[in-house]
PDB file of C-alpha atoms in Angstrom:
ATOM      1  CA  MET E   1      85.703-165.947 -68.909  1.00 47.00           C
ATOM      2  CA  ALA E   2      89.333-166.822 -69.427  1.00 40.00           C
ATOM      3  CA  ALA E   3      91.426-164.407 -71.479  1.00 37.00           C
ATOM      4  CA  LEU E   4      92.439-167.088 -73.977  1.00 34.00           C
ATOM      5  CA  THR E   5      88.797-167.819 -74.674  1.00 33.00           C
ATOM      6  CA  VAL E   6      88.212-164.143 -75.423  1.00 32.00           C
ATOM      7  CA  LEU E   7      91.146-164.090 -77.849  1.00 30.00           C
ATOM      8  CA  SER E   8      89.925-167.131 -79.707  1.00 31.00           C
ATOM      9  CA  ARG E   9      86.427-165.682 -79.821  1.00 34.00           C
ATOM     10  CA  GLN E  10      87.630-162.685 -81.817  1.00 33.00           C
ATOM     11  CA  ALA E  11      89.093-164.961 -84.460  1.00 33.00           C
ATOM     12  CA  LEU E  12      85.833-166.851 -84.716  1.00 32.00           C
ATOM     13  CA  LEU E  13      83.887-163.970 -86.192  1.00 33.00           C
ATOM     14  CA  TRP E  14      85.527-164.178 -89.623  1.00 31.00           C
ATOM     15  CA  PRO E  15      83.098-164.575 -92.533  1.00 33.00           C
ATOM     16  CA  GLY E  16      82.484-168.163 -93.494  1.00 35.00           C
ATOM     17  CA  VAL E  17      83.769-169.563 -90.214  1.00 33.00           C
ATOM     18  CA  GLY E  18      80.622-169.507 -88.082  1.00 35.00           C
ATOM     19  CA  ALA E  19      77.935-172.154 -88.187  1.00 33.00           C
ATOM     20  CA  MET E  20      74.355-171.538 -87.119  1.00 30.00           C
ATOM     21  CA  ILE E  21      72.965-173.766 -84.411  1.00 31.00           C
ATOM     22  CA  ALA E  22      70.006-176.030 -85.028  1.00 32.00           C
ATOM     23  CA  PRO E  23      66.868-174.853 -83.154  1.00 33.00           C
ATOM     24  CA  CYS E  24      66.466-176.210 -79.658  1.00 33.00           C
ATOM     25  CA  SER E  25      63.036-176.236 -78.066  1.00 33.00           C
ATOM     26  CA  ALA E  26      63.870-177.775 -74.707  1.00 40.00           C
ATOM     27  CA  ILE E  27      62.981-176.092 -71.447  1.00 40.00           C
ATOM     28  CA  ARG E  28      65.023-176.873 -68.368  1.00 45.00           C
ATOM     29  CA  CYS E  29      63.969-175.269 -65.117  1.00 41.00           C
ATOM     30  CA  PHE E  30      65.980-176.026 -62.031  1.00 42.00           C
ATOM     31  CA  GLY E  31      64.012-176.368 -58.811  1.00 41.00           C
ATOM     32  CA  ALA E  32      60.979-177.310 -60.881  1.00 35.00           C
ATOM     33  CA  GLY E  33      62.348-178.501 -64.178  1.00 34.00           C
ATOM     34  CA  LEU E  34      62.043-180.668 -67.217  1.00 34.00           C
ATOM     35  CA  ARG E  35      63.912-183.463 -65.496  1.00 33.00           C
ATOM     36  CA  SER E  36      63.188-185.071 -62.150  1.00 29.00           C
ATOM     37  CA  LEU E  37      65.326-183.147 -59.705  1.00 32.00           C
ATOM     38  CA  ALA E  38      65.746-183.942 -56.033  1.00 31.00           C
ATOM     39  CA  LEU E  39      65.973-180.593 -54.259  1.00 31.00           C
ATOM     40  CA  ARG E  40      65.885-180.621 -50.489  1.00 30.00           C
ATOM     41  CA  GLY E  41      63.999-183.908 -50.494  1.00 29.00           C
ATOM     42  CA  ARG E  42      61.411-182.747 -53.041  1.00 28.00           C
ATOM     43  CA  ILE E  43      60.998-184.375 -56.463  1.00 25.00           C
ATOM     44  CA  VAL E  44      59.378-182.174 -59.083  1.00 29.00           C
ATOM     45  CA  LYS E  45      58.538-183.284 -62.619  1.00 28.00           C
ATOM     46  CA  ILE E  46      57.556-180.675 -65.155  1.00 31.00           C
ATOM     47  CA  GLY E  47      57.562-181.492 -68.850  1.00 32.00           C
ATOM     48  CA  VAL E  48      56.563-180.164 -72.228  1.00 30.00           C
ATOM     49  CA  PRO E  49      53.372-181.661 -73.713  1.00 30.00           C
ATOM     50  CA  PRO E  50      53.858-183.645 -76.947  1.00 33.00           C
ATOM     51  CA  GLY E  51      54.003-181.287 -79.895  1.00 32.00           C
ATOM     52  CA  ALA E  52      54.274-178.197 -77.714  1.00 28.00           C
ATOM     53  CA  LYS E  53      56.933-175.603 -78.368  1.00 30.00           C
ATOM     54  CA  GLY E  54      59.560-174.629 -75.873  1.00 32.00           C
ATOM     55  CA  PHE E  55      60.255-171.062 -74.837  1.00 33.00           C
ATOM     56  CA  SER E  56      60.806-168.625 -77.660  1.00 34.00           C
ATOM     57  CA  GLU E  57      61.744-164.978 -77.661  1.00 36.00           C
ATOM     58  CA  SER E  58      58.080-163.978 -77.445  1.00 34.00           C
ATOM     59  CA  SER E  59      57.126-166.437 -74.704  1.00 35.00           C
ATOM     60  CA  ARG E  60      55.664-164.951 -71.551  1.00 30.00           C
ATOM     61  CA  GLY E  61      54.462-168.043 -69.691  1.00 33.00           C
ATOM     62  CA  SER E  62      56.425-170.547 -67.639  1.00 36.00           C
ATOM     63  CA  ALA E  63      56.094-174.298 -67.926  1.00 38.00           C
ATOM     64  CA  ALA E  64      57.742-174.573 -64.529  1.00 50.00           C
ATOM     65  CA  GLY E  65      55.077-172.654 -62.667  1.00 51.00           C
ATOM     66  CA  PRO E  66      55.456-169.648 -60.395  1.00 58.00           C
ATOM     67  CA  GLU E  67      57.281-171.549 -57.644  1.00 71.00           C
ATOM     68  CA  ALA E  68      60.496-172.242 -59.582  1.00 83.00           C
ATOM     69  CA  GLU E  69      63.310-170.178 -58.045  1.00 90.00           C
ATOM     70  CA  LEU E  70      65.476-170.537 -61.136  1.00 93.00           C
ATOM     71  CA  ARG E  71      64.095-170.841 -64.652  1.00 93.00           C
ATOM     72  CA  VAL E  72      66.504-171.918 -67.376  1.00 94.00           C
ATOM     73  CA  ARG E  73      65.053-171.315 -70.826  1.00 93.00           C
ATOM     74  CA  TYR E  74      66.506-172.520 -74.106  1.00 94.00           C
ATOM     75  CA  LEU E  75      65.368-170.072 -76.786  1.00 93.00           C
ATOM     76  CA  GLU E  76      64.556-171.278 -80.277  1.00 89.00           C
ATOM     77  CA  GLU E  77      64.156-170.295 -83.913  1.00 88.00           C
ATOM     78  CA  GLU E  78      66.275-167.180 -84.657  1.00 89.00           C
ATOM     79  CA  SER E  79      67.401-167.128 -81.005  1.00 91.00           C
ATOM     80  CA  ALA E  80      68.561-170.755 -80.929  1.00 90.00           C
ATOM     81  CA  GLY E  81      71.792-171.081 -78.993  1.00 90.00           C
ATOM     82  CA  ILE E  82      70.782-168.494 -76.376  1.00 94.00           C
ATOM     83  CA  VAL E  83      69.998-169.686 -72.854  1.00 95.00           C
ATOM     84  CA  VAL E  84      68.310-167.448 -70.286  1.00 96.00           C
ATOM     85  CA  PHE E  85      68.819-167.881 -66.542  1.00 96.00           C
ATOM     86  CA  GLY E  86      65.857-166.258 -64.786  1.00 95.00           C
ATOM     87  CA  ILE E  87      66.080-165.756 -61.011  1.00 95.00           C
ATOM     88  CA  ASN E  88      62.606-165.944 -59.480  1.00 94.00           C
ATOM     89  CA  ARG E  89      62.454-165.350 -55.727  1.00 92.00           C
ATOM     90  CA  PRO E  90      59.923-162.503 -55.441  1.00 92.00           C
ATOM     91  CA  GLN E  91      59.336-163.092 -51.748  1.00 90.00           C
ATOM     92  CA  SER E  92      62.954-162.227 -50.950  1.00 91.00           C
ATOM     93  CA  LYS E  93      63.871-159.832 -53.788  1.00 93.00           C
ATOM     94  CA  ASN E  94      65.891-162.577 -55.493  1.00 93.00           C
ATOM     95  CA  ALA E  95      68.278-162.756 -52.540  1.00 91.00           C
ATOM     96  CA  ILE E  96      70.983-165.410 -52.805  1.00 91.00           C
ATOM     97  CA  SER E  97      70.038-168.402 -50.670  1.00 90.00           C
ATOM     98  CA  ARG E  98      71.555-171.837 -50.189  1.00 89.00           C
ATOM     99  CA  ASN E  99      68.950-173.333 -52.472  1.00 91.00           C
ATOM    100  CA  LEU E 100      69.530-170.774 -55.224  1.00 93.00           C
ATOM    101  CA  VAL E 101      73.293-171.362 -55.056  1.00 92.00           C
ATOM    102  CA  GLU E 102      72.739-175.104 -55.478  1.00 92.00           C
ATOM    103  CA  MET E 103      70.369-174.658 -58.422  1.00 93.00           C
ATOM    104  CA  MET E 104      72.559-172.119 -60.235  1.00 94.00           C
ATOM    105  CA  THR E 105      75.603-174.323 -59.728  1.00 93.00           C
ATOM    106  CA  GLU E 106      73.784-177.248 -61.332  1.00 93.00           C
ATOM    107  CA  ALA E 107      72.563-175.066 -64.191  1.00 94.00           C
ATOM    108  CA  ILE E 108      76.090-173.794 -64.878  1.00 95.00           C
ATOM    109  CA  GLU E 109      77.427-177.352 -64.937  1.00 94.00           C
ATOM    110  CA  GLU E 110      74.741-178.130 -67.523  1.00 92.00           C
ATOM    111  CA  MET E 111      75.937-175.225 -69.681  1.00 94.00           C
ATOM    112  CA  LYS E 112      79.499-176.553 -69.631  1.00 91.00           C
ATOM    113  CA  ARG E 113      78.337-179.852 -71.139  1.00 90.00           C
ATOM    114  CA  ASP E 114      76.015-178.392 -73.777  1.00 90.00           C
ATOM    115  CA  LYS E 115      77.925-177.620 -76.987  1.00 85.00           C
ATOM    116  CA  ASN E 116      74.848-175.971 -78.537  1.00 88.00           C
ATOM    117  CA  VAL E 117      74.878-173.043 -76.095  1.00 91.00           C
ATOM    118  CA  ARG E 118      76.313-169.872 -77.629  1.00 90.00           C
ATOM    119  CA  THR E 119      75.382-167.235 -75.027  1.00 93.00           C
ATOM    120  CA  VAL E 120      73.955-167.217 -71.495  1.00 96.00           C
ATOM    121  CA  ILE E 121      71.802-164.295 -70.359  1.00 97.00           C
ATOM    122  CA  LEU E 122      71.369-163.756 -66.619  1.00 97.00           C
ATOM    123  CA  ARG E 123      68.196-161.863 -65.715  1.00 96.00           C
ATOM    124  CA  SER E 124      65.484-161.507 -63.111  1.00 95.00           C
ATOM    125  CA  GLU E 125      61.941-162.789 -63.457  1.00 94.00           C
ATOM    126  CA  VAL E 126      60.846-160.372 -60.719  1.00 94.00           C
ATOM    127  CA  PRO E 127      59.919-156.823 -61.832  1.00 93.00           C
ATOM    128  CA  GLY E 128      62.031-154.023 -60.398  1.00 93.00           C
ATOM    129  CA  ILE E 129      64.784-156.189 -58.901  1.00 95.00           C
ATOM    130  CA  PHE E 130      67.778-158.055 -60.262  1.00 96.00           C
ATOM    131  CA  CYS E 131      69.208-159.410 -57.014  1.00 95.00           C
ATOM    132  CA  ALA E 132      69.302-157.830 -53.557  1.00 91.00           C
ATOM    133  CA  GLY E 133      72.426-159.734 -52.532  1.00 87.00           C
ATOM    134  CA  ALA E 134      72.674-162.352 -49.814  1.00 84.00           C
ATOM    135  CA  ASP E 135      69.532-163.648 -48.147  1.00 86.00           C
ATOM    136  CA  LEU E 136      70.147-161.912 -44.826  1.00 81.00           C
ATOM    137  CA  LYS E 137      67.157-163.533 -43.139  1.00 87.00           C
ATOM    138  CA  GLU E 138      68.609-166.944 -43.900  1.00 84.00           C
ATOM    139  CA  ARG E 139      72.091-165.718 -42.990  1.00 85.00           C
ATOM    140  CA  ALA E 140      70.884-164.537 -39.561  1.00 85.00           C
ATOM    141  CA  LYS E 141      69.754-168.088 -38.785  1.00 87.00           C
ATOM    142  CA  MET E 142      73.131-169.600 -39.645  1.00 86.00           C
ATOM    143  CA  GLN E 143      75.653-170.571 -37.028  1.00 87.00           C
ATOM    144  CA  PRO E 144      78.975-168.694 -37.313  1.00 85.00           C
ATOM    145  CA  SER E 145      80.573-171.962 -38.440  1.00 88.00           C
ATOM    146  CA  GLU E 146      78.105-172.151 -41.348  1.00 86.00           C
ATOM    147  CA  VAL E 147      78.663-168.669 -42.725  1.00 85.00           C
ATOM    148  CA  GLY E 148      82.196-169.223 -44.046  1.00 85.00           C
ATOM    149  CA  PRO E 149      81.361-172.398 -46.026  1.00 87.00           C
ATOM    150  CA  PHE E 150      78.244-170.758 -47.482  1.00 86.00           C
ATOM    151  CA  VAL E 151      80.153-167.672 -48.619  1.00 85.00           C
ATOM    152  CA  SER E 152      82.763-169.982 -50.160  1.00 89.00           C
ATOM    153  CA  LYS E 153      80.058-171.810 -52.125  1.00 90.00           C
ATOM    154  CA  ALA E 154      78.561-168.529 -53.317  1.00 88.00           C
ATOM    155  CA  ARG E 155      82.014-167.289 -54.329  1.00 90.00           C
ATOM    156  CA  SER E 156      82.665-170.548 -56.174  1.00 92.00           C
ATOM    157  CA  LEU E 157      79.331-170.217 -57.992  1.00 93.00           C
ATOM    158  CA  ILE E 158      80.161-166.704 -59.169  1.00 93.00           C
ATOM    159  CA  ASN E 159      83.638-167.811 -60.248  1.00 93.00           C
ATOM    160  CA  GLU E 160      82.122-170.658 -62.272  1.00 94.00           C
ATOM    161  CA  LEU E 161      79.737-168.186 -63.888  1.00 94.00           C
ATOM    162  CA  GLY E 162      82.718-166.056 -64.852  1.00 93.00           C
ATOM    163  CA  ASN E 163      84.567-169.071 -66.244  1.00 92.00           C
ATOM    164  CA  LEU E 164      81.835-170.290 -68.591  1.00 92.00           C
ATOM    165  CA  PRO E 165      83.319-170.851 -72.072  1.00 90.00           C
ATOM    166  CA  MET E 166      80.571-168.907 -73.858  1.00 91.00           C
ATOM    167  CA  PRO E 167      79.722-165.176 -73.610  1.00 93.00           C
ATOM    168  CA  THR E 168      77.616-164.202 -70.593  1.00 95.00           C
ATOM    169  CA  ILE E 169      75.371-161.135 -70.380  1.00 96.00           C
ATOM    170  CA  ALA E 170      73.858-159.771 -67.161  1.00 97.00           C
ATOM    171  CA  VAL E 171      70.735-157.678 -67.792  1.00 97.00           C
ATOM    172  CA  LEU E 172      69.818-155.368 -64.934  1.00 97.00           C
ATOM    173  CA  ASP E 173      66.228-154.172 -65.170  1.00 95.00           C
ATOM    174  CA  GLY E 174      66.166-153.500 -61.427  1.00 94.00           C
ATOM    175  CA  ALA E 175      68.332-153.221 -58.334  1.00 95.00           C
ATOM    176  CA  ALA E 176      71.586-155.211 -58.216  1.00 95.00           C
ATOM    177  CA  LEU E 177      73.117-154.832 -54.778  1.00 94.00           C
ATOM    178  CA  GLY E 178      75.933-156.585 -52.929  1.00 92.00           C
ATOM    179  CA  GLY E 179      76.198-160.168 -54.123  1.00 92.00           C
ATOM    180  CA  GLY E 180      73.704-159.385 -56.882  1.00 93.00           C
ATOM    181  CA  LEU E 181      76.114-156.915 -58.431  1.00 96.00           C
ATOM    182  CA  GLU E 182      78.977-159.348 -57.863  1.00 95.00           C
ATOM    183  CA  MET E 183      77.132-161.900 -60.015  1.00 95.00           C
ATOM    184  CA  ALA E 184      76.732-159.274 -62.718  1.00 96.00           C
ATOM    185  CA  LEU E 185      80.429-158.336 -62.479  1.00 96.00           C
ATOM    186  CA  ALA E 186      81.343-161.960 -63.234  1.00 95.00           C
ATOM    187  CA  CYS E 187      79.544-161.755 -66.582  1.00 95.00           C
ATOM    188  CA  ASP E 188      81.340-160.591 -69.719  1.00 95.00           C
ATOM    189  CA  ILE E 189      78.831-157.845 -70.509  1.00 95.00           C
ATOM    190  CA  ARG E 190      76.390-155.855 -68.379  1.00 96.00           C
ATOM    191  CA  VAL E 191      73.312-154.071 -69.725  1.00 97.00           C
ATOM    192  CA  ALA E 192      71.175-151.927 -67.432  1.00 97.00           C
ATOM    193  CA  ALA E 193      68.013-149.888 -67.510  1.00 96.00           C
ATOM    194  CA  THR E 194      68.727-146.276 -66.615  1.00 96.00           C
ATOM    195  CA  SER E 195      66.369-146.707 -63.647  1.00 95.00           C
ATOM    196  CA  ALA E 196      68.302-149.700 -62.255  1.00 96.00           C
ATOM    197  CA  LYS E 197      70.223-149.310 -59.008  1.00 96.00           C
ATOM    198  CA  MET E 198      73.545-150.984 -58.334  1.00 95.00           C
ATOM    199  CA  GLY E 199      76.256-150.928 -55.722  1.00 95.00           C
ATOM    200  CA  LEU E 200      78.462-152.934 -53.383  1.00 93.00           C
ATOM    201  CA  VAL E 201      76.761-151.953 -50.131  1.00 91.00           C
ATOM    202  CA  GLU E 202      78.399-154.461 -47.788  1.00 89.00           C
ATOM    203  CA  THR E 203      80.321-151.880 -45.732  1.00 90.00           C
ATOM    204  CA  LYS E 204      76.975-150.567 -44.483  1.00 89.00           C
ATOM    205  CA  LEU E 205      76.478-153.995 -42.887  1.00 84.00           C
ATOM    206  CA  ALA E 206      79.933-154.015 -41.257  1.00 88.00           C
ATOM    207  CA  ILE E 207      81.284-156.536 -43.790  1.00 86.00           C
ATOM    208  CA  ILE E 208      83.057-156.336 -47.162  1.00 88.00           C
ATOM    209  CA  PRO E 209      82.204-157.744 -50.610  1.00 89.00           C
ATOM    210  CA  GLY E 210      82.897-161.465 -50.306  1.00 82.00           C
ATOM    211  CA  ALA E 211      82.212-162.919 -53.741  1.00 88.00           C
ATOM    212  CA  GLY E 212      84.820-161.249 -55.898  1.00 89.00           C
ATOM    213  CA  GLY E 213      83.618-157.652 -55.791  1.00 90.00           C
ATOM    214  CA  THR E 214      86.880-156.275 -54.405  1.00 91.00           C
ATOM    215  CA  GLN E 215      88.736-157.885 -57.322  1.00 93.00           C
ATOM    216  CA  ARG E 216      86.409-157.594 -60.306  1.00 94.00           C
ATOM    217  CA  LEU E 217      85.154-154.042 -59.762  1.00 95.00           C
ATOM    218  CA  PRO E 218      88.610-152.370 -59.871  1.00 94.00           C
ATOM    219  CA  ARG E 219      89.492-154.376 -62.964  1.00 94.00           C
ATOM    220  CA  ILE E 220      86.402-152.962 -64.667  1.00 94.00           C
ATOM    221  CA  ILE E 221      86.319-149.322 -63.530  1.00 94.00           C
ATOM    222  CA  GLY E 222      89.775-148.731 -62.032  1.00 95.00           C
ATOM    223  CA  VAL E 223      91.202-149.056 -58.544  1.00 95.00           C
ATOM    224  CA  SER E 224      90.594-145.550 -57.197  1.00 96.00           C
ATOM    225  CA  LEU E 225      86.952-145.344 -58.214  1.00 96.00           C
ATOM    226  CA  ALA E 226      86.294-148.906 -57.056  1.00 95.00           C
ATOM    227  CA  LYS E 227      87.691-148.042 -53.618  1.00 95.00           C
ATOM    228  CA  GLU E 228      85.431-145.011 -53.452  1.00 95.00           C
ATOM    229  CA  LEU E 229      82.318-147.011 -54.259  1.00 95.00           C
ATOM    230  CA  ILE E 230      83.183-149.879 -51.905  1.00 94.00           C
ATOM    231  CA  PHE E 231      84.204-147.642 -48.975  1.00 94.00           C
ATOM    232  CA  SER E 232      81.066-145.515 -49.288  1.00 93.00           C
ATOM    233  CA  GLY E 233      78.611-148.260 -50.228  1.00 93.00           C
ATOM    234  CA  ARG E 234      77.219-145.793 -52.774  1.00 94.00           C
ATOM    235  CA  VAL E 235      74.391-146.866 -55.077  1.00 96.00           C
ATOM    236  CA  LEU E 236      74.414-145.742 -58.731  1.00 96.00           C
ATOM    237  CA  ASP E 237      71.655-145.684 -61.308  1.00 96.00           C
ATOM    238  CA  GLY E 238      72.055-147.147 -64.771  1.00 95.00           C
ATOM    239  CA  ALA E 239      73.112-143.887 -66.405  1.00 96.00           C
ATOM    240  CA  GLU E 240      75.785-143.258 -63.772  1.00 96.00           C
ATOM    241  CA  ALA E 241      77.017-146.836 -64.114  1.00 96.00           C
ATOM    242  CA  LYS E 242      77.329-146.400 -67.878  1.00 96.00           C
ATOM    243  CA  ALA E 243      79.293-143.170 -67.420  1.00 96.00           C
ATOM    244  CA  ILE E 244      82.006-144.914 -65.374  1.00 95.00           C
ATOM    245  CA  GLY E 245      82.097-148.085 -67.479  1.00 95.00           C
ATOM    246  CA  LEU E 246      80.404-150.337 -64.940  1.00 96.00           C
ATOM    247  CA  VAL E 247      77.845-151.339 -67.580  1.00 96.00           C
ATOM    248  CA  SER E 248      78.304-151.406 -71.346  1.00 95.00           C
ATOM    249  CA  HIS E 249      74.818-150.209 -72.243  1.00 96.00           C
ATOM    250  CA  ALA E 250      72.143-148.192 -70.409  1.00 96.00           C
ATOM    251  CA  VAL E 251      68.647-148.073 -71.904  1.00 95.00           C
ATOM    252  CA  GLU E 252      65.472-146.249 -70.935  1.00 95.00           C
ATOM    253  CA  GLN E 253      63.088-148.559 -69.136  1.00 95.00           C
ATOM    254  CA  ASN E 254      59.935-149.583 -70.979  1.00 94.00           C
ATOM    255  CA  GLU E 255      56.406-150.110 -69.691  1.00 93.00           C
ATOM    256  CA  ALA E 256      56.945-153.861 -69.310  1.00 91.00           C
ATOM    257  CA  GLY E 257      60.058-153.311 -67.192  1.00 92.00           C
ATOM    258  CA  ASP E 258      62.330-155.473 -69.366  1.00 94.00           C
ATOM    259  CA  ALA E 259      64.166-153.006 -71.613  1.00 95.00           C
ATOM    260  CA  ALA E 260      67.612-154.185 -70.509  1.00 96.00           C
ATOM    261  CA  TYR E 261      66.656-157.783 -71.237  1.00 96.00           C
ATOM    262  CA  HIS E 262      65.655-156.966 -74.806  1.00 95.00           C
ATOM    263  CA  ARG E 263      68.869-155.010 -75.362  1.00 96.00           C
ATOM    264  CA  GLY E 264      70.860-157.929 -73.964  1.00 96.00           C
ATOM    265  CA  LEU E 265      68.952-160.356 -76.177  1.00 95.00           C
ATOM    266  CA  SER E 266      69.768-158.353 -79.286  1.00 94.00           C
ATOM    267  CA  LEU E 267      73.447-158.478 -78.323  1.00 94.00           C
ATOM    268  CA  ALA E 268      73.243-162.229 -77.747  1.00 94.00           C
ATOM    269  CA  LYS E 269      71.845-162.726 -81.241  1.00 93.00           C
ATOM    270  CA  GLU E 270      74.960-161.090 -82.657  1.00 92.00           C
ATOM    271  CA  PHE E 271      77.069-163.775 -80.978  1.00 87.00           C
ATOM    272  CA  ILE E 272      75.133-166.779 -82.323  1.00 85.00           C
ATOM    273  CA  PRO E 273      77.194-167.367 -85.514  1.00 80.00           C
ATOM    274  CA  GLN E 274      80.265-168.373 -83.503  1.00 71.00           C
ATOM    275  CA  VAL E 275      81.824-171.780 -83.771  1.00 63.00           C
ATOM    276  CA  ASP E 276      82.438-174.228 -80.931  1.00 67.00           C
ATOM    277  CA  LEU E 277      85.505-174.011 -78.683  1.00 74.00           C
ATOM    278  CA  LYS E 278      87.318-176.932 -80.330  1.00 78.00           C
ATOM    279  CA  THR E 279      87.068-175.344 -83.767  1.00 74.00           C
ATOM    280  CA  GLY E 280      88.029-171.954 -82.351  1.00 78.00           C
ATOM    281  CA  LEU E 281      91.174-173.364 -80.776  1.00 85.00           C
ATOM    282  CA  ALA E 282      92.105-174.932 -84.098  1.00 85.00           C
ATOM    283  CA  ILE E 283      91.727-171.524 -85.772  1.00 81.00           C
ATOM    284  CA  GLU E 284      93.883-169.931 -83.075  1.00 88.00           C
ATOM    285  CA  GLU E 285      96.591-172.580 -83.614  1.00 90.00           C
ATOM    286  CA  ALA E 286      96.572-171.960 -87.363  1.00 87.00           C
ATOM    287  CA  CYS E 287      96.867-168.204 -86.834  1.00 87.00           C
ATOM    288  CA  TYR E 288      99.721-168.600 -84.363  1.00 89.00           C
ATOM    289  CA  ALA E 289     101.578-170.788 -86.863  1.00 91.00           C
ATOM    290  CA  GLN E 290     101.606-167.859 -89.295  1.00 88.00           C
ATOM    291  CA  VAL E 291     103.650-165.653 -86.940  1.00 90.00           C
ATOM    292  CA  ILE E 292     106.324-168.247 -86.118  1.00 92.00           C
ATOM    293  CA  PRO E 293     108.501-167.635 -89.231  1.00 91.00           C
ATOM    294  CA  THR E 294     108.294-163.804 -89.041  1.00 93.00           C
ATOM    295  CA  LYS E 295     111.287-161.538 -88.387  1.00 92.00           C
ATOM    296  CA  ASP E 296     109.224-159.515 -85.904  1.00 92.00           C
ATOM    297  CA  ARG E 297     108.752-162.571 -83.681  1.00 92.00           C
ATOM    298  CA  ILE E 298     112.541-163.056 -83.494  1.00 94.00           C
ATOM    299  CA  GLU E 299     113.022-159.333 -82.894  1.00 92.00           C
ATOM    300  CA  GLY E 300     110.520-159.448 -80.011  1.00 93.00           C
ATOM    301  CA  LEU E 301     112.365-162.336 -78.373  1.00 93.00           C
ATOM    302  CA  ASN E 302     115.764-160.649 -78.828  1.00 94.00           C
ATOM    303  CA  ALA E 303     114.474-157.359 -77.419  1.00 93.00           C
ATOM    304  CA  PHE E 304     113.115-159.141 -74.366  1.00 93.00           C
ATOM    305  CA  LYS E 305     116.422-160.939 -73.847  1.00 93.00           C
ATOM    306  CA  GLU E 306     118.439-157.743 -74.282  1.00 94.00           C
ATOM    307  CA  LYS E 307     116.048-155.665 -72.149  1.00 94.00           C
ATOM    308  CA  ARG E 308     115.370-153.071 -74.839  1.00 94.00           C
ATOM    309  CA  LEU E 309     112.395-151.840 -76.846  1.00 94.00           C
ATOM    310  CA  PRO E 310     111.701-153.955 -79.947  1.00 92.00           C
ATOM    311  CA  ARG E 311     112.124-152.463 -83.411  1.00 93.00           C
ATOM    312  CA  TYR E 312     109.393-154.072 -85.489  1.00 91.00           C
ATOM    313  CA  THR E 313     109.389-153.778 -89.293  1.00 89.00           C
ATOM    314  CA  GLY E 314     106.185-155.639 -90.165  1.00 85.00           C
ATOM    315  CA  GLU E 315     108.101-158.575 -91.647  1.00 86.00           C
TER     316      GLU E 315
END
């Protein structure tokens, strides 16, 4: 997320500014979704029966069926405004494939256009795993000329995830390795179960992190420690990740295996009363206008020009 968006977001939390979002009961599942989607020559139509509710916080079923590799759920009622991306590739431990990259890219584009979305949660629908990284079986079948373009698309996807205008939360209830951790690093906030495993393990495969890991990890935990983890390919558990600041919250896993998701959901609910970007920018402009006539602003400019420390007086 861009720094300016973060700054405006802080201003949006003032009492009386936020506006609650009207409930949304739509379900959109990419790969087998609410709309007719052409994916690799296959048209799938899945809808919601008349009068039926969409996904809510307590929902456990899936209108898209077990074959959907990406489930995008719009929560409702007190969770309205929260969208959950659920990766669902149990046969390959949620590894990042060409098809998954295409579906996530489309889902992210949808988020950009939807002004009702307040927070996006990225999770796994597969117990015990968040994402095992690149789909190495698929990668092994690629020609050398195909690998570079695919990695570029995956990198672009993760960058777009990081640039979404609303808060993003990665919830790690299982292993997040290689590209899986890189996806989580692109999110604003990371929540993990203490039993989760995470690491950039690419050096063990004679490659390096290729989707932003070498850049985002040091910005989060510091350069020296990031080098250590990348060079060694070490894997940390959730408690260790919390200790070094890799994740913001580490929670004990529950019997259902979704403790991190519920912690992430409670955080997302705190973000709901925010206003839209247009209103937020207007608030930022009004706040900036208040500092223009101050003596401290002039002092800051003069100090910069004269290459000295400013002497602020609070005026």
